[in-house]
């Protein structure tokens, strides 16, 4: 599987990043089976958060014995320095590790949310302290929503983040304002050597009243050809990689699509962006 440099971290991440949300509510034995698939595919980057149900606990035994195999990113949704510091240590204990490779401010969705981060006593103080004291090597920020790229353009001007994580798919890129902001963010991150991780790459649309067939909060594509098309589109952008969807049943298809990734031409991308204009947004 292709690997790409994760900004100034100097780590080369596989284009498929394992998303711990898939371990929301499963047994250890099922988690073990999935982790064997992930390792067999050569994935070398894990992203997890305490908000992902049982994920930290299920990954803990694997991190204890396979720590050197993976670049480990964790997150906090706490917005005060004190609460974030406490949560960070809980995550370290659950994951059975002494440090993260990347610690991220999780789920920034509004201007108010971003401003709180940088207030006196805000979570940014814990991020800085965590890096200074060796609990993490790198710092990042993640978010979801239509405003995320625009907010992150501000965030990377206000602080020297090592990575960003934001939504991108051809449906979102079919929205003119989102596409403009996303491309501007990618360009700005390139100039600052900031790693660019993508979420929601295989989102088809919102569930609305349809019966949920997957554990993802959005409806994902559910056949290999559509997965391949969605993955090819995202990885044809100037990004590091994509976080796999939070459903263990679609992980094999995403792994296969990442292994078989082929760069799309500008015309092929434009065709999908045009198609995306008619898609219903998940936010």
PDB file of C-alpha atoms in Angstrom:
ATOM      1  CA  UNK A   1       0.000   0.000   0.000  1.00  0.00           C
ATOM      2  CA  UNK A   2       1.216   3.480  -0.869  1.00  0.00           C
ATOM      3  CA  UNK A   3       2.700   5.623   1.901  1.00  0.00           C
ATOM      4  CA  UNK A   4       2.775   9.415   2.014  1.00  0.00           C
ATOM      5  CA  UNK A   5       4.676  11.820   4.249  1.00  0.00           C
ATOM      6  CA  UNK A   6       2.557  13.150   7.108  1.00  0.00           C
ATOM      7  CA  UNK A   7       3.716  16.739   6.955  1.00  0.00           C
ATOM      8  CA  UNK A   8       6.509  17.778   9.273  1.00  0.00           C
ATOM      9  CA  UNK A   9       6.059  14.670  11.458  1.00  0.00           C
ATOM     10  CA  UNK A  10       8.522  12.856   9.155  1.00  0.00           C
ATOM     11  CA  UNK A  11       6.303   9.773   9.346  1.00  0.00           C
ATOM     12  CA  UNK A  12       5.209   8.123   6.118  1.00  0.00           C
ATOM     13  CA  UNK A  13       1.627   7.001   6.711  1.00  0.00           C
ATOM     14  CA  UNK A  14      -0.157   4.389   4.659  1.00  0.00           C
ATOM     15  CA  UNK A  15      -2.934   6.026   2.648  1.00  0.00           C
ATOM     16  CA  UNK A  16      -5.368   3.927   4.686  1.00  0.00           C
ATOM     17  CA  UNK A  17      -5.417   5.069   8.316  1.00  0.00           C
ATOM     18  CA  UNK A  18      -7.239   2.790  10.737  1.00  0.00           C
ATOM     19  CA  UNK A  19     -10.091   4.685  12.407  1.00  0.00           C
ATOM     20  CA  UNK A  20     -10.757   3.465  15.935  1.00  0.00           C
ATOM     21  CA  UNK A  21     -14.442   4.401  15.677  1.00  0.00           C
ATOM     22  CA  UNK A  22     -14.936   0.985  14.079  1.00  0.00           C
ATOM     23  CA  UNK A  23     -14.329  -0.534  17.532  1.00  0.00           C
ATOM     24  CA  UNK A  24     -17.208   1.368  19.118  1.00  0.00           C
ATOM     25  CA  UNK A  25     -18.970  -1.651  20.595  1.00  0.00           C
ATOM     26  CA  UNK A  26     -17.384  -4.979  19.715  1.00  0.00           C
ATOM     27  CA  UNK A  27     -15.762  -7.842  21.596  1.00  0.00           C
ATOM     28  CA  UNK A  28     -12.006  -8.184  21.952  1.00  0.00           C
ATOM     29  CA  UNK A  29     -12.019 -11.295  19.769  1.00  0.00           C
ATOM     30  CA  UNK A  30     -13.722  -9.445  16.895  1.00  0.00           C
ATOM     31  CA  UNK A  31     -11.346  -6.510  17.351  1.00  0.00           C
ATOM     32  CA  UNK A  32      -8.417  -8.934  17.204  1.00  0.00           C
ATOM     33  CA  UNK A  33      -9.635 -10.337  13.880  1.00  0.00           C
ATOM     34  CA  UNK A  34      -9.929  -6.836  12.409  1.00  0.00           C
ATOM     35  CA  UNK A  35      -6.482  -5.862  13.669  1.00  0.00           C
ATOM     36  CA  UNK A  36      -5.011  -8.907  11.960  1.00  0.00           C
ATOM     37  CA  UNK A  37      -6.608  -7.717   8.698  1.00  0.00           C
ATOM     38  CA  UNK A  38      -5.214  -4.221   9.235  1.00  0.00           C
ATOM     39  CA  UNK A  39      -1.709  -5.531   9.885  1.00  0.00           C
ATOM     40  CA  UNK A  40      -1.875  -7.921   6.917  1.00  0.00           C
ATOM     41  CA  UNK A  41      -2.719  -4.937   4.692  1.00  0.00           C
ATOM     42  CA  UNK A  42       0.354  -3.099   5.968  1.00  0.00           C
ATOM     43  CA  UNK A  43      -1.522  -0.221   7.634  1.00  0.00           C
ATOM     44  CA  UNK A  44       0.884   1.685   9.895  1.00  0.00           C
ATOM     45  CA  UNK A  45      -1.242   4.516  11.325  1.00  0.00           C
ATOM     46  CA  UNK A  46      -4.057   4.346  13.903  1.00  0.00           C
ATOM     47  CA  UNK A  47      -6.416   7.152  14.877  1.00  0.00           C
ATOM     48  CA  UNK A  48      -8.501   6.793  18.033  1.00  0.00           C
ATOM     49  CA  UNK A  49     -10.376   8.877  20.589  1.00  0.00           C
ATOM     50  CA  UNK A  50     -11.974   8.336  24.012  1.00  0.00           C
ATOM     51  CA  UNK A  51     -15.325   9.203  22.405  1.00  0.00           C
ATOM     52  CA  UNK A  52     -15.130   6.058  20.265  1.00  0.00           C
ATOM     53  CA  UNK A  53     -16.837   3.733  22.730  1.00  0.00           C
ATOM     54  CA  UNK A  54     -14.643   0.738  23.576  1.00  0.00           C
ATOM     55  CA  UNK A  55     -11.972   1.544  20.989  1.00  0.00           C
ATOM     56  CA  UNK A  56      -9.152   2.528  23.358  1.00  0.00           C
ATOM     57  CA  UNK A  57      -9.694  -0.562  25.498  1.00  0.00           C
ATOM     58  CA  UNK A  58      -9.827  -2.882  22.498  1.00  0.00           C
ATOM     59  CA  UNK A  59      -6.679  -1.368  20.986  1.00  0.00           C
ATOM     60  CA  UNK A  60      -4.771  -1.401  24.286  1.00  0.00           C
ATOM     61  CA  UNK A  61      -3.538  -5.018  24.098  1.00  0.00           C
ATOM     62  CA  UNK A  62      -2.377  -4.441  20.533  1.00  0.00           C
ATOM     63  CA  UNK A  63      -0.561  -1.233  21.380  1.00  0.00           C
ATOM     64  CA  UNK A  64       1.180  -2.967  24.267  1.00  0.00           C
ATOM     65  CA  UNK A  65       2.751  -5.547  21.976  1.00  0.00           C
ATOM     66  CA  UNK A  66       2.759  -3.786  18.585  1.00  0.00           C
ATOM     67  CA  UNK A  67       3.568  -0.180  19.553  1.00  0.00           C
ATOM     68  CA  UNK A  68       6.531   0.129  17.180  1.00  0.00           C
ATOM     69  CA  UNK A  69       4.423  -0.972  14.218  1.00  0.00           C
ATOM     70  CA  UNK A  70       1.998   1.952  14.377  1.00  0.00           C
ATOM     71  CA  UNK A  71       1.967   5.747  14.345  1.00  0.00           C
ATOM     72  CA  UNK A  72      -0.620   6.402  17.056  1.00  0.00           C
ATOM     73  CA  UNK A  73      -2.897   9.422  16.994  1.00  0.00           C
ATOM     74  CA  UNK A  74      -5.332  10.160  19.824  1.00  0.00           C
ATOM     75  CA  UNK A  75      -7.701  13.068  20.534  1.00  0.00           C
ATOM     76  CA  UNK A  76      -9.508  15.067  23.173  1.00  0.00           C
ATOM     77  CA  UNK A  77     -12.881  16.793  22.969  1.00  0.00           C
ATOM     78  CA  UNK A  78     -12.242  18.601  26.237  1.00  0.00           C
ATOM     79  CA  UNK A  79     -11.918  22.349  25.840  1.00  0.00           C
ATOM     80  CA  UNK A  80     -10.192  23.300  29.101  1.00  0.00           C
ATOM     81  CA  UNK A  81      -6.557  22.582  29.875  1.00  0.00           C
ATOM     82  CA  UNK A  82      -7.314  20.797  33.153  1.00  0.00           C
ATOM     83  CA  UNK A  83      -9.977  18.460  31.763  1.00  0.00           C
ATOM     84  CA  UNK A  84      -7.904  17.683  28.670  1.00  0.00           C
ATOM     85  CA  UNK A  85      -4.853  16.850  30.794  1.00  0.00           C
ATOM     86  CA  UNK A  86      -6.895  14.376  32.844  1.00  0.00           C
ATOM     87  CA  UNK A  87      -8.451  12.808  29.762  1.00  0.00           C
ATOM     88  CA  UNK A  88      -5.066  12.449  28.058  1.00  0.00           C
ATOM     89  CA  UNK A  89      -3.751  10.339  30.938  1.00  0.00           C
ATOM     90  CA  UNK A  90      -6.863   8.164  30.887  1.00  0.00           C
ATOM     91  CA  UNK A  91      -6.325   7.542  27.165  1.00  0.00           C
ATOM     92  CA  UNK A  92      -2.669   6.678  27.706  1.00  0.00           C
ATOM     93  CA  UNK A  93      -3.633   4.162  30.376  1.00  0.00           C
ATOM     94  CA  UNK A  94      -6.393   2.551  28.295  1.00  0.00           C
ATOM     95  CA  UNK A  95      -4.122   2.293  25.272  1.00  0.00           C
ATOM     96  CA  UNK A  96      -1.300   0.906  27.435  1.00  0.00           C
ATOM     97  CA  UNK A  97       1.267   3.331  26.030  1.00  0.00           C
ATOM     98  CA  UNK A  98       3.538   5.981  27.482  1.00  0.00           C
ATOM     99  CA  UNK A  99       3.148   8.510  24.680  1.00  0.00           C
ATOM    100  CA  UNK A 100       1.288   9.299  21.491  1.00  0.00           C
ATOM    101  CA  UNK A 101       2.836  10.127  18.154  1.00  0.00           C
ATOM    102  CA  UNK A 102       0.051  12.665  17.621  1.00  0.00           C
ATOM    103  CA  UNK A 103      -2.408  14.293  20.015  1.00  0.00           C
ATOM    104  CA  UNK A 104      -5.279  16.224  18.491  1.00  0.00           C
ATOM    105  CA  UNK A 105      -7.943  18.713  19.481  1.00  0.00           C
ATOM    106  CA  UNK A 106     -11.068  16.835  18.443  1.00  0.00           C
ATOM    107  CA  UNK A 107     -14.241  17.924  16.644  1.00  0.00           C
ATOM    108  CA  UNK A 108     -13.945  21.663  16.093  1.00  0.00           C
ATOM    109  CA  UNK A 109     -17.191  22.594  14.366  1.00  0.00           C
ATOM    110  CA  UNK A 110     -17.789  26.332  14.913  1.00  0.00           C
ATOM    111  CA  UNK A 111     -16.058  29.674  15.333  1.00  0.00           C
ATOM    112  CA  UNK A 112     -17.007  29.674  19.009  1.00  0.00           C
ATOM    113  CA  UNK A 113     -15.494  26.225  19.440  1.00  0.00           C
ATOM    114  CA  UNK A 114     -12.237  27.323  17.833  1.00  0.00           C
ATOM    115  CA  UNK A 115     -12.024  30.506  19.907  1.00  0.00           C
ATOM    116  CA  UNK A 116     -12.484  28.577  23.165  1.00  0.00           C
ATOM    117  CA  UNK A 117      -9.463  26.430  22.286  1.00  0.00           C
ATOM    118  CA  UNK A 118      -7.166  29.449  22.412  1.00  0.00           C
ATOM    119  CA  UNK A 119      -8.595  31.144  25.501  1.00  0.00           C
ATOM    120  CA  UNK A 120      -6.555  31.338  28.699  1.00  0.00           C
ATOM    121  CA  UNK A 121      -6.941  27.960  30.383  1.00  0.00           C
ATOM    122  CA  UNK A 122      -8.027  26.409  27.091  1.00  0.00           C
ATOM    123  CA  UNK A 123      -7.082  23.019  25.702  1.00  0.00           C
ATOM    124  CA  UNK A 124      -4.219  24.474  23.659  1.00  0.00           C
ATOM    125  CA  UNK A 125      -2.280  24.876  26.918  1.00  0.00           C
ATOM    126  CA  UNK A 126      -2.494  21.121  27.532  1.00  0.00           C
ATOM    127  CA  UNK A 127      -1.421  20.394  23.961  1.00  0.00           C
ATOM    128  CA  UNK A 128       1.703  22.508  24.391  1.00  0.00           C
ATOM    129  CA  UNK A 129       2.466  21.001  27.792  1.00  0.00           C
ATOM    130  CA  UNK A 130       1.936  17.456  26.504  1.00  0.00           C
ATOM    131  CA  UNK A 131       4.511  17.985  23.771  1.00  0.00           C
ATOM    132  CA  UNK A 132       6.980  19.710  26.097  1.00  0.00           C
ATOM    133  CA  UNK A 133       6.757  16.872  28.636  1.00  0.00           C
ATOM    134  CA  UNK A 134       7.066  14.107  26.030  1.00  0.00           C
ATOM    135  CA  UNK A 135       3.537  12.712  26.096  1.00  0.00           C
ATOM    136  CA  UNK A 136       3.219  13.360  22.364  1.00  0.00           C
ATOM    137  CA  UNK A 137       5.594  14.104  19.522  1.00  0.00           C
ATOM    138  CA  UNK A 138       3.133  16.074  17.382  1.00  0.00           C
ATOM    139  CA  UNK A 139      -0.032  18.142  17.688  1.00  0.00           C
ATOM    140  CA  UNK A 140      -3.073  18.311  15.444  1.00  0.00           C
ATOM    141  CA  UNK A 141      -6.650  19.478  15.076  1.00  0.00           C
ATOM    142  CA  UNK A 142      -9.713  17.668  13.724  1.00  0.00           C
ATOM    143  CA  UNK A 143     -13.203  18.759  12.748  1.00  0.00           C
ATOM    144  CA  UNK A 144     -16.337  17.907  10.838  1.00  0.00           C
ATOM    145  CA  UNK A 145     -18.913  20.143   9.255  1.00  0.00           C
ATOM    146  CA  UNK A 146     -19.297  22.470   6.314  1.00  0.00           C
ATOM    147  CA  UNK A 147     -17.259  25.200   8.028  1.00  0.00           C
ATOM    148  CA  UNK A 148     -14.249  23.034   8.887  1.00  0.00           C
ATOM    149  CA  UNK A 149     -11.846  24.017   6.075  1.00  0.00           C
ATOM    150  CA  UNK A 150     -12.516  27.726   6.637  1.00  0.00           C
ATOM    151  CA  UNK A 151     -12.042  27.332  10.416  1.00  0.00           C
ATOM    152  CA  UNK A 152      -8.817  25.414   9.939  1.00  0.00           C
ATOM    153  CA  UNK A 153      -7.388  28.130   7.735  1.00  0.00           C
ATOM    154  CA  UNK A 154      -7.666  30.297  10.854  1.00  0.00           C
ATOM    155  CA  UNK A 155      -6.402  27.574  13.176  1.00  0.00           C
ATOM    156  CA  UNK A 156      -3.139  27.002  11.331  1.00  0.00           C
ATOM    157  CA  UNK A 157      -2.465  30.736  11.393  1.00  0.00           C
ATOM    158  CA  UNK A 158      -3.062  30.880  15.139  1.00  0.00           C
ATOM    159  CA  UNK A 159      -0.922  27.846  16.028  1.00  0.00           C
ATOM    160  CA  UNK A 160       1.776  25.727  14.413  1.00  0.00           C
ATOM    161  CA  UNK A 161      -0.156  22.464  14.137  1.00  0.00           C
ATOM    162  CA  UNK A 162       1.563  19.425  12.649  1.00  0.00           C
ATOM    163  CA  UNK A 163      -1.599  17.918  11.168  1.00  0.00           C
ATOM    164  CA  UNK A 164      -5.226  18.635  10.303  1.00  0.00           C
ATOM    165  CA  UNK A 165      -8.075  16.185   9.806  1.00  0.00           C
ATOM    166  CA  UNK A 166     -11.173  17.253   7.890  1.00  0.00           C
ATOM    167  CA  UNK A 167     -13.980  15.865   5.681  1.00  0.00           C
ATOM    168  CA  UNK A 168     -13.543  15.509   1.945  1.00  0.00           C
ATOM    169  CA  UNK A 169     -15.389  13.549  -0.720  1.00  0.00           C
ATOM    170  CA  UNK A 170     -16.711  14.319  -4.175  1.00  0.00           C
ATOM    171  CA  UNK A 171     -20.108  15.284  -2.781  1.00  0.00           C
ATOM    172  CA  UNK A 172     -18.548  17.958  -0.591  1.00  0.00           C
ATOM    173  CA  UNK A 173     -16.275  19.031  -3.425  1.00  0.00           C
ATOM    174  CA  UNK A 174     -19.388  19.506  -5.534  1.00  0.00           C
ATOM    175  CA  UNK A 175     -20.354  22.402  -3.251  1.00  0.00           C
ATOM    176  CA  UNK A 176     -18.607  25.504  -4.575  1.00  0.00           C
ATOM    177  CA  UNK A 177     -17.904  27.203  -1.237  1.00  0.00           C
ATOM    178  CA  UNK A 178     -16.649  24.019   0.402  1.00  0.00           C
ATOM    179  CA  UNK A 179     -14.421  23.149  -2.558  1.00  0.00           C
ATOM    180  CA  UNK A 180     -12.872  26.629  -2.533  1.00  0.00           C
ATOM    181  CA  UNK A 181     -12.144  26.472   1.195  1.00  0.00           C
ATOM    182  CA  UNK A 182     -10.870  22.876   1.077  1.00  0.00           C
ATOM    183  CA  UNK A 183      -8.445  23.620  -1.760  1.00  0.00           C
ATOM    184  CA  UNK A 184      -7.265  26.763   0.029  1.00  0.00           C
ATOM    185  CA  UNK A 185      -6.664  24.733   3.204  1.00  0.00           C
ATOM    186  CA  UNK A 186      -4.739  22.042   1.342  1.00  0.00           C
ATOM    187  CA  UNK A 187      -2.585  24.692  -0.317  1.00  0.00           C
ATOM    188  CA  UNK A 188      -1.919  26.504   2.976  1.00  0.00           C
ATOM    189  CA  UNK A 189      -1.056  23.216   4.703  1.00  0.00           C
ATOM    190  CA  UNK A 190       1.315  22.356   1.877  1.00  0.00           C
ATOM    191  CA  UNK A 191       3.194  25.610   2.347  1.00  0.00           C
ATOM    192  CA  UNK A 192       3.481  24.996   6.097  1.00  0.00           C
ATOM    193  CA  UNK A 193       4.234  21.268   5.691  1.00  0.00           C
ATOM    194  CA  UNK A 194       1.149  20.245   7.684  1.00  0.00           C
ATOM    195  CA  UNK A 195      -0.146  16.680   7.308  1.00  0.00           C
ATOM    196  CA  UNK A 196      -3.618  16.361   5.781  1.00  0.00           C
ATOM    197  CA  UNK A 197      -5.859  13.492   6.895  1.00  0.00           C
ATOM    198  CA  UNK A 198      -9.328  12.968   5.463  1.00  0.00           C
ATOM    199  CA  UNK A 199     -12.559  11.709   7.018  1.00  0.00           C
ATOM    200  CA  UNK A 200     -15.956  10.927   5.453  1.00  0.00           C
ATOM    201  CA  UNK A 201     -14.303   9.856   2.193  1.00  0.00           C
ATOM    202  CA  UNK A 202     -16.847   7.095   1.458  1.00  0.00           C
ATOM    203  CA  UNK A 203     -19.963   8.947   2.655  1.00  0.00           C
ATOM    204  CA  UNK A 204     -22.892   8.506   0.279  1.00  0.00           C
ATOM    205  CA  UNK A 205     -25.353  10.691   2.187  1.00  0.00           C
ATOM    206  CA  UNK A 206     -27.388  11.028   5.387  1.00  0.00           C
ATOM    207  CA  UNK A 207     -29.512   8.120   6.586  1.00  0.00           C
ATOM    208  CA  UNK A 208     -32.651  10.241   6.944  1.00  0.00           C
ATOM    209  CA  UNK A 209     -35.513   7.768   7.350  1.00  0.00           C
ATOM    210  CA  UNK A 210     -33.725   4.801   5.769  1.00  0.00           C
ATOM    211  CA  UNK A 211     -32.981   1.777   7.984  1.00  0.00           C
ATOM    212  CA  UNK A 212     -29.361   1.837   9.158  1.00  0.00           C
ATOM    213  CA  UNK A 213     -27.366  -1.019   7.677  1.00  0.00           C
ATOM    214  CA  UNK A 214     -24.011   0.141   9.072  1.00  0.00           C
ATOM    215  CA  UNK A 215     -22.743   1.619  12.323  1.00  0.00           C
ATOM    216  CA  UNK A 216     -21.533   4.801  10.629  1.00  0.00           C
ATOM    217  CA  UNK A 217     -23.628   7.923  11.390  1.00  0.00           C
ATOM    218  CA  UNK A 218     -23.823   8.594   7.641  1.00  0.00           C
ATOM    219  CA  UNK A 219     -24.771   6.125   4.911  1.00  0.00           C
ATOM    220  CA  UNK A 220     -21.588   4.803   3.278  1.00  0.00           C
ATOM    221  CA  UNK A 221     -21.210   3.410  -0.198  1.00  0.00           C
ATOM    222  CA  UNK A 222     -21.673  -0.339   0.065  1.00  0.00           C
ATOM    223  CA  UNK A 223     -20.214  -1.949  -3.057  1.00  0.00           C
ATOM    224  CA  UNK A 224     -16.556  -2.235  -4.119  1.00  0.00           C
ATOM    225  CA  UNK A 225     -16.859  -0.209  -7.375  1.00  0.00           C
ATOM    226  CA  UNK A 226     -18.305   2.798  -5.540  1.00  0.00           C
ATOM    227  CA  UNK A 227     -15.747   2.454  -2.762  1.00  0.00           C
ATOM    228  CA  UNK A 228     -12.967   2.416  -5.339  1.00  0.00           C
ATOM    229  CA  UNK A 229     -14.316   5.489  -7.078  1.00  0.00           C
ATOM    230  CA  UNK A 230     -14.682   7.402  -3.790  1.00  0.00           C
ATOM    231  CA  UNK A 231     -11.229   6.390  -2.556  1.00  0.00           C
ATOM    232  CA  UNK A 232      -9.571   7.154  -5.890  1.00  0.00           C
ATOM    233  CA  UNK A 233     -11.105  10.629  -5.826  1.00  0.00           C
ATOM    234  CA  UNK A 234      -9.931  11.485  -2.320  1.00  0.00           C
ATOM    235  CA  UNK A 235      -6.432  10.084  -2.760  1.00  0.00           C
ATOM    236  CA  UNK A 236      -6.090  11.960  -6.053  1.00  0.00           C
ATOM    237  CA  UNK A 237      -6.160  15.161  -3.987  1.00  0.00           C
ATOM    238  CA  UNK A 238      -2.986  16.434  -2.344  1.00  0.00           C
ATOM    239  CA  UNK A 239      -3.635  14.719   0.982  1.00  0.00           C
ATOM    240  CA  UNK A 240      -1.740  12.262   3.156  1.00  0.00           C
ATOM    241  CA  UNK A 241      -4.377   9.602   3.611  1.00  0.00           C
ATOM    242  CA  UNK A 242      -7.909   8.773   4.673  1.00  0.00           C
ATOM    243  CA  UNK A 243      -9.324   7.423   7.909  1.00  0.00           C
ATOM    244  CA  UNK A 244     -11.245   4.227   7.338  1.00  0.00           C
ATOM    245  CA  UNK A 245     -14.996   4.293   8.058  1.00  0.00           C
ATOM    246  CA  UNK A 246     -16.247   3.374  11.523  1.00  0.00           C
ATOM    247  CA  UNK A 247     -17.785   0.034  10.564  1.00  0.00           C
ATOM    248  CA  UNK A 248     -15.871  -3.240  10.575  1.00  0.00           C
ATOM    249  CA  UNK A 249     -17.942  -4.640   7.696  1.00  0.00           C
ATOM    250  CA  UNK A 250     -16.681  -2.020   5.230  1.00  0.00           C
ATOM    251  CA  UNK A 251     -13.031  -2.116   6.319  1.00  0.00           C
ATOM    252  CA  UNK A 252     -12.080  -4.896   3.860  1.00  0.00           C
ATOM    253  CA  UNK A 253     -13.506  -2.880   0.948  1.00  0.00           C
ATOM    254  CA  UNK A 254     -11.659   0.275   2.007  1.00  0.00           C
ATOM    255  CA  UNK A 255      -8.405  -1.622   2.444  1.00  0.00           C
ATOM    256  CA  UNK A 256      -8.802  -3.156  -1.004  1.00  0.00           C
ATOM    257  CA  UNK A 257      -9.647   0.208  -2.553  1.00  0.00           C
ATOM    258  CA  UNK A 258      -6.565   1.818  -0.994  1.00  0.00           C
ATOM    259  CA  UNK A 259      -4.362  -1.045  -2.153  1.00  0.00           C
ATOM    260  CA  UNK A 260      -5.746  -0.699  -5.699  1.00  0.00           C
ATOM    261  CA  UNK A 261      -5.744   3.112  -5.768  1.00  0.00           C
ATOM    262  CA  UNK A 262      -5.192   4.703  -9.168  1.00  0.00           C
ATOM    263  CA  UNK A 263      -4.731   8.424  -9.649  1.00  0.00           C
ATOM    264  CA  UNK A 264      -7.702  10.076 -11.361  1.00  0.00           C
ATOM    265  CA  UNK A 265      -7.261  12.463 -14.250  1.00  0.00           C
ATOM    266  CA  UNK A 266      -8.464  16.046 -13.946  1.00  0.00           C
ATOM    267  CA  UNK A 267     -11.376  15.216 -16.254  1.00  0.00           C
ATOM    268  CA  UNK A 268     -12.386  12.203 -14.173  1.00  0.00           C
ATOM    269  CA  UNK A 269     -12.289  14.291 -11.002  1.00  0.00           C
ATOM    270  CA  UNK A 270     -14.318  17.054 -12.615  1.00  0.00           C
ATOM    271  CA  UNK A 271     -16.942  14.522 -13.671  1.00  0.00           C
ATOM    272  CA  UNK A 272     -17.332  13.300 -10.079  1.00  0.00           C
ATOM    273  CA  UNK A 273     -17.431  16.846  -8.713  1.00  0.00           C
ATOM    274  CA  UNK A 274     -20.279  17.566 -11.125  1.00  0.00           C
ATOM    275  CA  UNK A 275     -22.015  14.415  -9.910  1.00  0.00           C
ATOM    276  CA  UNK A 276     -21.440  15.530  -6.326  1.00  0.00           C
ATOM    277  CA  UNK A 277     -23.408  18.730  -6.863  1.00  0.00           C
ATOM    278  CA  UNK A 278     -26.632  16.716  -6.757  1.00  0.00           C
ATOM    279  CA  UNK A 279     -25.732  14.730  -3.637  1.00  0.00           C
ATOM    280  CA  UNK A 280     -27.398  15.403  -0.295  1.00  0.00           C
ATOM    281  CA  UNK A 281     -24.896  16.640   2.281  1.00  0.00           C
ATOM    282  CA  UNK A 282     -24.228  14.635   5.439  1.00  0.00           C
ATOM    283  CA  UNK A 283     -23.836  17.769   7.592  1.00  0.00           C
TER     284      UNK A 283
END
